[in-house]
Coordinates of C-alpha atoms and ligand atoms in Angstrom, one line a residue:
M1 CA 19.5 30.0 17.4
T2 CA 20.9 30.4 20.9
P3 CA 19.9 33.8 22.3
I4 CA 22.8 36.2 23.1
L5 CA 20.9 37.1 26.3
D6 CA 18.6 34.8 28.2
V7 CA 16.9 36.2 31.3
R8 CA 15.2 33.6 33.4
N9 CA 12.9 34.0 36.4
L10 CA 14.5 37.3 37.4
S11 CA 13.2 38.9 40.6
I12 CA 14.5 42.2 42.1
D13 CA 13.7 43.8 45.4
Y14 CA 14.4 47.3 46.8
L15 CA 15.0 47.5 50.5
A16 CA 13.2 50.4 52.1
N17 CA 13.3 50.8 56.0
G18 CA 14.1 47.1 56.3
I19 CA 11.1 46.1 54.1
A20 CA 11.7 44.3 50.8
L21 CA 9.6 45.8 48.1
H22 CA 9.2 43.5 45.1
A23 CA 9.9 45.8 42.1
V24 CA 10.4 43.0 39.5
E25 CA 9.0 39.5 39.8
D26 CA 9.8 36.4 37.8
I27 CA 10.6 38.1 34.5
N28 CA 11.7 36.0 31.5
F29 CA 12.9 37.1 28.1
Q30 CA 15.4 36.4 25.4
I31 CA 17.1 38.4 22.7
N32 CA 19.1 37.2 19.7
K33 CA 21.9 39.0 17.9
G34 CA 20.6 41.4 15.3
R35 CA 17.1 41.6 16.9
S36 CA 15.4 44.2 19.0
L37 CA 13.2 43.8 22.0
A38 CA 11.1 46.5 23.5
L39 CA 10.2 46.7 27.1
V40 CA 7.0 48.7 27.6
G41 CA 4.7 49.6 30.4
E42 CA 3.6 52.5 32.4
S43 CA 5.9 54.6 34.6
G44 CA 7.0 52.6 37.7
C45 CA 6.4 49.1 36.2
G46 CA 10.1 48.1 36.6
K47 CA 11.7 48.8 33.2
T48 CA 14.7 50.7 34.4
T49 CA 15.2 48.3 37.3
T50 CA 15.3 45.3 34.9
M51 CA 17.7 47.0 32.6
L52 CA 20.1 48.1 35.4
S53 CA 20.1 44.6 36.8
L54 CA 21.4 43.2 33.5
L55 CA 24.6 45.1 34.0
R56 CA 24.5 44.6 37.7
L57 CA 24.3 48.3 38.2
L58 CA 21.4 48.5 40.6
P59 CA 21.6 51.1 43.4
A60 CA 22.8 49.9 46.8
E61 CA 19.2 49.3 48.1
G62 CA 18.4 47.0 45.0
R63 CA 18.9 43.3 45.2
I64 CA 18.5 40.5 42.6
V65 CA 16.8 38.0 44.7
S66 CA 16.5 35.1 42.2
G67 CA 16.9 34.2 38.6
K68 CA 19.6 34.0 35.9
I69 CA 21.0 36.5 33.4
I70 CA 22.7 34.3 30.9
Y71 CA 25.0 36.1 28.4
A72 CA 26.2 33.7 25.6
G73 CA 26.1 30.8 28.0
T74 CA 27.5 32.5 31.1
D75 CA 25.3 33.4 34.0
L76 CA 26.4 37.0 34.9
L77 CA 25.0 36.6 38.4
S78 CA 27.6 33.9 39.1
L79 CA 30.6 36.2 38.3
S80 CA 32.7 38.1 40.7
E81 CA 32.6 41.9 40.4
V82 CA 36.1 41.8 38.7
Q83 CA 34.9 39.2 36.2
M84 CA 31.7 41.2 35.6
R85 CA 33.8 44.1 34.4
E86 CA 34.7 42.0 31.3
Y87 CA 31.0 42.1 30.3
R88 CA 29.8 45.5 31.4
W89 CA 30.3 48.0 28.5
N90 CA 32.4 45.5 26.4
R91 CA 29.6 43.0 25.8
M92 CA 26.6 44.9 27.0
A93 CA 26.3 48.7 27.1
I94 CA 23.5 51.0 28.3
V95 CA 22.4 54.5 27.4
F96 CA 20.9 55.5 30.8
Q97 CA 17.5 57.1 31.1
G98 CA 17.9 60.9 30.9
A99 CA 21.7 60.5 30.4
M100 CA 21.9 63.1 27.6
N101 CA 21.4 65.7 30.2
A102 CA 24.4 64.4 32.2
L103 CA 27.1 65.1 29.7
N104 CA 30.0 66.9 31.2
P105 CA 29.3 70.6 30.3
V106 CA 32.9 71.7 30.4
Q107 CA 34.4 68.9 28.2
R108 CA 34.3 68.7 24.5
I109 CA 32.1 65.9 23.1
S110 CA 35.1 64.3 21.3
D111 CA 37.0 64.1 24.6
Q112 CA 34.1 62.5 26.4
I113 CA 33.7 59.9 23.7
A114 CA 37.5 59.3 23.8
E115 CA 37.3 58.6 27.5
S116 CA 34.8 55.9 26.9
I117 CA 37.2 54.3 24.5
M118 CA 40.0 54.4 27.0
R119 CA 37.8 52.6 29.5
Q120 CA 38.3 49.3 27.6
P121 CA 40.1 46.9 30.0
H122 CA 43.2 45.0 28.8
T123 CA 43.7 47.1 25.6
R124 CA 45.8 50.0 26.6
V125 CA 44.6 52.8 24.4
S126 CA 46.5 56.1 24.5
R127 CA 44.5 59.4 24.4
K128 CA 45.8 60.0 20.9
Q129 CA 44.7 56.6 19.7
A130 CA 41.3 57.0 21.3
L131 CA 40.8 60.4 19.7
S132 CA 41.6 58.9 16.3
Q133 CA 38.9 56.3 16.9
V134 CA 36.3 58.9 17.9
G135 CA 36.0 59.7 14.1
D136 CA 34.6 56.3 13.4
L137 CA 32.1 56.4 16.2
I138 CA 30.7 59.8 15.4
E139 CA 30.3 58.7 11.8
I140 CA 28.4 55.7 12.9
V141 CA 26.0 57.8 15.0
G142 CA 25.7 60.6 12.4
I143 CA 27.5 63.5 14.2
P144 CA 29.2 65.7 11.6
E145 CA 33.0 65.6 12.0
D146 CA 33.3 69.4 12.6
R147 CA 30.8 69.3 15.4
A148 CA 32.7 66.7 17.5
R149 CA 34.9 69.3 19.1
Q150 CA 32.0 71.3 20.4
Y151 CA 30.7 71.4 24.0
P152 CA 27.3 69.8 25.1
H153 CA 25.5 73.2 25.3
Q154 CA 26.2 73.6 21.5
F155 CA 24.4 70.3 20.8
S156 CA 20.6 69.8 20.4
G157 CA 18.9 67.1 22.3
G158 CA 19.1 64.7 19.4
M159 CA 22.8 65.3 18.9
R160 CA 23.4 64.8 22.6
Q161 CA 21.6 61.5 22.5
R162 CA 23.7 60.5 19.5
A163 CA 26.8 61.3 21.5
M164 CA 25.6 59.1 24.4
I165 CA 25.0 56.3 21.9
A166 CA 28.5 56.8 20.5
M167 CA 29.9 56.4 24.1
A168 CA 27.9 53.3 24.6
L169 CA 29.3 51.8 21.4
A170 CA 32.9 52.7 22.4
C171 CA 33.8 49.2 23.6
K172 CA 32.0 47.5 20.7
P173 CA 29.3 45.7 22.7
D174 CA 27.0 43.0 21.3
I175 CA 24.0 44.3 23.2
L176 CA 22.9 47.9 23.4
I177 CA 20.3 48.9 26.0
A178 CA 18.6 52.2 25.4
D179 CA 16.4 53.4 28.3
E180 CA 13.8 55.8 26.9
P181 CA 16.2 57.3 24.3
T182 CA 13.6 59.4 22.6
T183 CA 11.6 60.7 25.5
A184 CA 11.8 64.6 25.6
L185 CA 12.8 64.7 21.9
D186 CA 10.5 66.2 19.2
V187 CA 9.0 63.7 16.8
M188 CA 11.4 64.5 13.9
I189 CA 14.5 64.0 16.1
Q190 CA 12.8 61.0 17.7
A191 CA 12.4 59.4 14.3
Q192 CA 16.1 60.0 13.5
I193 CA 17.3 58.4 16.8
L194 CA 15.1 55.4 16.1
S195 CA 16.3 54.9 12.6
L196 CA 19.9 55.2 14.0
L197 CA 19.1 52.4 16.5
Q198 CA 17.6 50.3 13.6
S199 CA 20.7 50.8 11.5
L200 CA 23.0 49.8 14.4
Q201 CA 21.0 46.6 14.7
R202 CA 21.1 45.9 11.0
D203 CA 24.6 47.0 10.1
L204 CA 26.5 46.1 13.3
G205 CA 24.4 43.0 14.1
L206 CA 23.7 44.5 17.6
A207 CA 21.0 43.2 19.8
V208 CA 19.0 46.2 20.9
L209 CA 16.9 46.4 24.1
L210 CA 14.7 49.4 23.9
V211 CA 12.9 50.7 27.0
T212 CA 9.9 52.9 26.2
H213 CA 6.4 53.6 27.2
D214 CA 5.5 54.5 23.6
L215 CA 3.9 51.7 21.6
G216 CA 4.2 53.8 18.4
V217 CA 8.0 53.6 18.8
V218 CA 7.8 49.8 19.3
A219 CA 5.7 49.3 16.2
E220 CA 8.2 51.3 14.2
V221 CA 11.5 49.7 15.2
C222 CA 11.2 46.5 17.2
D223 CA 11.0 42.8 16.5
D224 CA 9.7 41.6 19.9
V225 CA 7.9 43.2 22.7
L226 CA 7.6 42.5 26.4
V227 CA 4.7 44.3 28.1
M228 CA 5.3 44.8 31.9
Y229 CA 2.7 45.7 34.5
G230 CA 3.5 46.2 38.1
G231 CA 6.9 44.5 37.9
K232 CA 5.6 41.3 36.1
V233 CA 5.3 40.2 32.5
A234 CA 1.8 40.8 31.2
E235 CA 2.4 39.8 27.6
Y236 CA 5.4 38.8 25.5
G237 CA 5.8 38.0 21.9
T238 CA 6.7 39.3 18.4
V239 CA 5.5 42.8 17.6
D240 CA 3.4 41.4 14.8
E241 CA 1.7 38.9 17.1
I242 CA 1.1 41.3 20.0
F243 CA -0.1 44.2 17.9
N244 CA -2.5 42.0 15.8
N245 CA -3.6 39.7 18.5
P246 CA -3.2 41.3 21.9
C247 CA -4.6 39.0 24.6
H248 CA -3.9 40.7 27.9
P249 CA -6.5 43.4 28.7
Y250 CA -3.7 45.8 29.7
T251 CA -2.0 45.4 26.3
Q252 CA -5.4 45.8 24.6
R253 CA -6.1 49.0 26.6
L254 CA -2.5 50.4 25.9
L255 CA -3.1 49.8 22.1
E256 CA -6.5 51.5 22.2
A257 CA -4.8 54.5 23.9
F258 CA -2.9 55.2 20.6
P259 CA -4.3 56.9 17.6
D260 CA -5.2 54.7 14.6
V261 CA -4.2 56.2 11.2
N262 CA -7.1 54.3 9.6
N263 CA -9.6 55.7 12.0
P264 CA -8.2 59.1 13.1
T265 CA -11.5 60.4 14.6
A266 CA -12.0 57.5 17.0
A267 CA -11.8 58.5 20.6
L268 CA -8.7 57.4 22.5
A269 CA -9.2 55.1 25.4
S270 CA -7.6 55.7 28.8
I271 CA -7.1 53.3 31.6
P272 CA -8.6 54.7 34.8
G273 CA -6.5 54.3 38.0
H274 CA -2.8 53.8 38.3
P275 CA -0.4 50.9 38.7
P276 CA 0.0 49.6 42.2
A277 CA 2.6 51.1 44.6
L278 CA 5.2 48.6 45.7
D279 CA 3.9 48.6 49.2
E280 CA 0.3 47.8 48.2
I281 CA 0.7 45.1 45.5
P282 CA -2.6 43.2 45.2
L283 CA -2.6 39.5 46.3
G284 CA -4.0 38.3 42.9
C285 CA -3.5 39.8 39.5
R286 CA -1.7 43.2 39.7
F287 CA -3.9 44.6 37.0
E288 CA -7.2 43.4 38.6
P289 CA -8.2 46.7 40.2
R290 CA -8.2 48.4 36.8
C291 CA -9.4 45.5 34.6
H292 CA -12.8 45.4 32.9
L293 CA -12.6 41.6 32.7
R294 CA -11.9 40.9 36.4
T295 CA -13.7 38.1 38.2
E296 CA -13.3 36.6 41.7
I297 CA -10.2 34.5 40.8
C298 CA -8.3 37.6 39.7
K299 CA -8.6 39.0 43.2
S300 CA -6.9 36.0 44.9
V301 CA -4.8 34.2 42.4
S302 CA -1.9 35.7 40.5
P303 CA -2.0 34.5 36.9
T304 CA 1.0 32.5 35.7
A305 CA 2.6 33.5 32.4
R306 CA 1.8 30.7 29.8
D307 CA 2.0 30.2 26.1
H308 CA -1.1 31.5 24.3
N309 CA 0.4 30.6 21.0
P310 CA 3.9 29.3 20.4
G311 CA 6.1 32.2 21.4
H312 CA 3.2 34.4 22.5
I313 CA 3.1 34.5 26.3
V314 CA 0.3 36.0 28.4
A315 CA -0.4 36.2 32.1
C316 CA -4.2 36.6 32.5
H317 CA -6.9 34.3 33.8
H318 CA -9.2 35.5 30.9
A319 CA -6.8 35.6 28.0
E320 CA -9.0 33.2 26.1
Ligands
ATP1 N1 16.2 53.1 44.5 C1 15.0 52.8 44.8 N2 14.5 52.5 46.0 C2 13.2 52.1 46.2 N3 12.3 51.9 45.2 C3 12.7 52.2 44.0 C4 14.1 52.6 43.7 N4 14.2 52.8 42.3 C5 13.0 52.5 41.8 N5 12.1 52.1 42.8 C6 10.7 51.7 42.6 O1 10.7 50.5 41.8 C7 9.6 50.5 40.9 C8 10.1 50.4 39.4 O2 10.9 51.6 39.1 P1 11.6 51.8 37.7 O3 12.4 53.0 37.8 O4 12.3 50.5 37.4 O5 10.3 52.0 36.8 P2 10.2 52.4 35.2 O6 9.3 51.4 34.6 O7 11.6 52.5 34.6 O8 9.5 53.8 35.3 P3 9.7 55.1 34.3 O9 8.8 54.8 33.1 O10 9.1 56.2 35.1 O11 11.1 55.3 34.0 C9 8.9 51.8 41.1 O12 7.8 51.6 42.0 C10 9.9 52.7 41.8 O13 9.3 53.6 42.7
MG2 MG1 12.6 54.1 33.8

């Protein structure tokens, strides 16, 4: 099956005071229709940067320095900005990190969703037509009809997140990117949003790209997982494979940091230290300073990502 999105050797820099900081380096991943891929890793590992680049929405100081972003056979990086508008929102839509707090406070939710519908290029949709389509969208995301005419302050966090998802779905994309959609929500609401994403994937055949730092979320809703560390791929494969057979010491430590229902009294592990700042990236493996398996080679040679098993990729000198 040809992936709907195929990201190849993607590298992204931020320019700061004339210096190029390598935020993302040589990332590869694919996603098929009707599948979900989680991007996980600690704060600052480049999750949001990667997702923004897919829609070519990086801030002015961000630069895609190499790689390909192939959507259904077309490299989005080869398109002009005008051509790119055909793809952004229509084919691939994003719920930005923290966006539920950025709803317009003085506009009704239904009007805000209608505006997203009117954003569709080429199909001239009147305000009246758009408002009539709002009903379908709010039904899909589970907002009761009588609530749609309310204002954002009358919505709970979970309802606001549903409204954001409705807006992202307004142009009927094939790929939905959700950047930490459940962070700052309580566990019950979190479960509801996750099951909504799952049903969109199942019922609408959407490809879902979920950004999170919560492995519990990944285990619950995703098919595949890409573990990032310091802007690079640490490990990549199906959720079953990565959770049952984690090979990168970073993934192993991340998994140990989560409670195990079969062994609830076990102490949770933590990973001492912190990910490297972009201006002090180690020469060799980026995880080396925090790794319990490190040897001399890890200090000087950056490990290349390679197949551990078919479809299970790991970048570690000691993955065996
Ligand atoms: N506009 C910017 N200019 C310079 N550096 C930036 C900019 N935006 C992000 N960075 C840096 O790029 C790196 C990756 O940031 P990014 O926001 O992609 O991380 P993240 O994995 O999404 O983190 P979080 O989990 O906190 O959302 C970080 O080191 C960050 O400081
Ligand atoms: Mg982020």
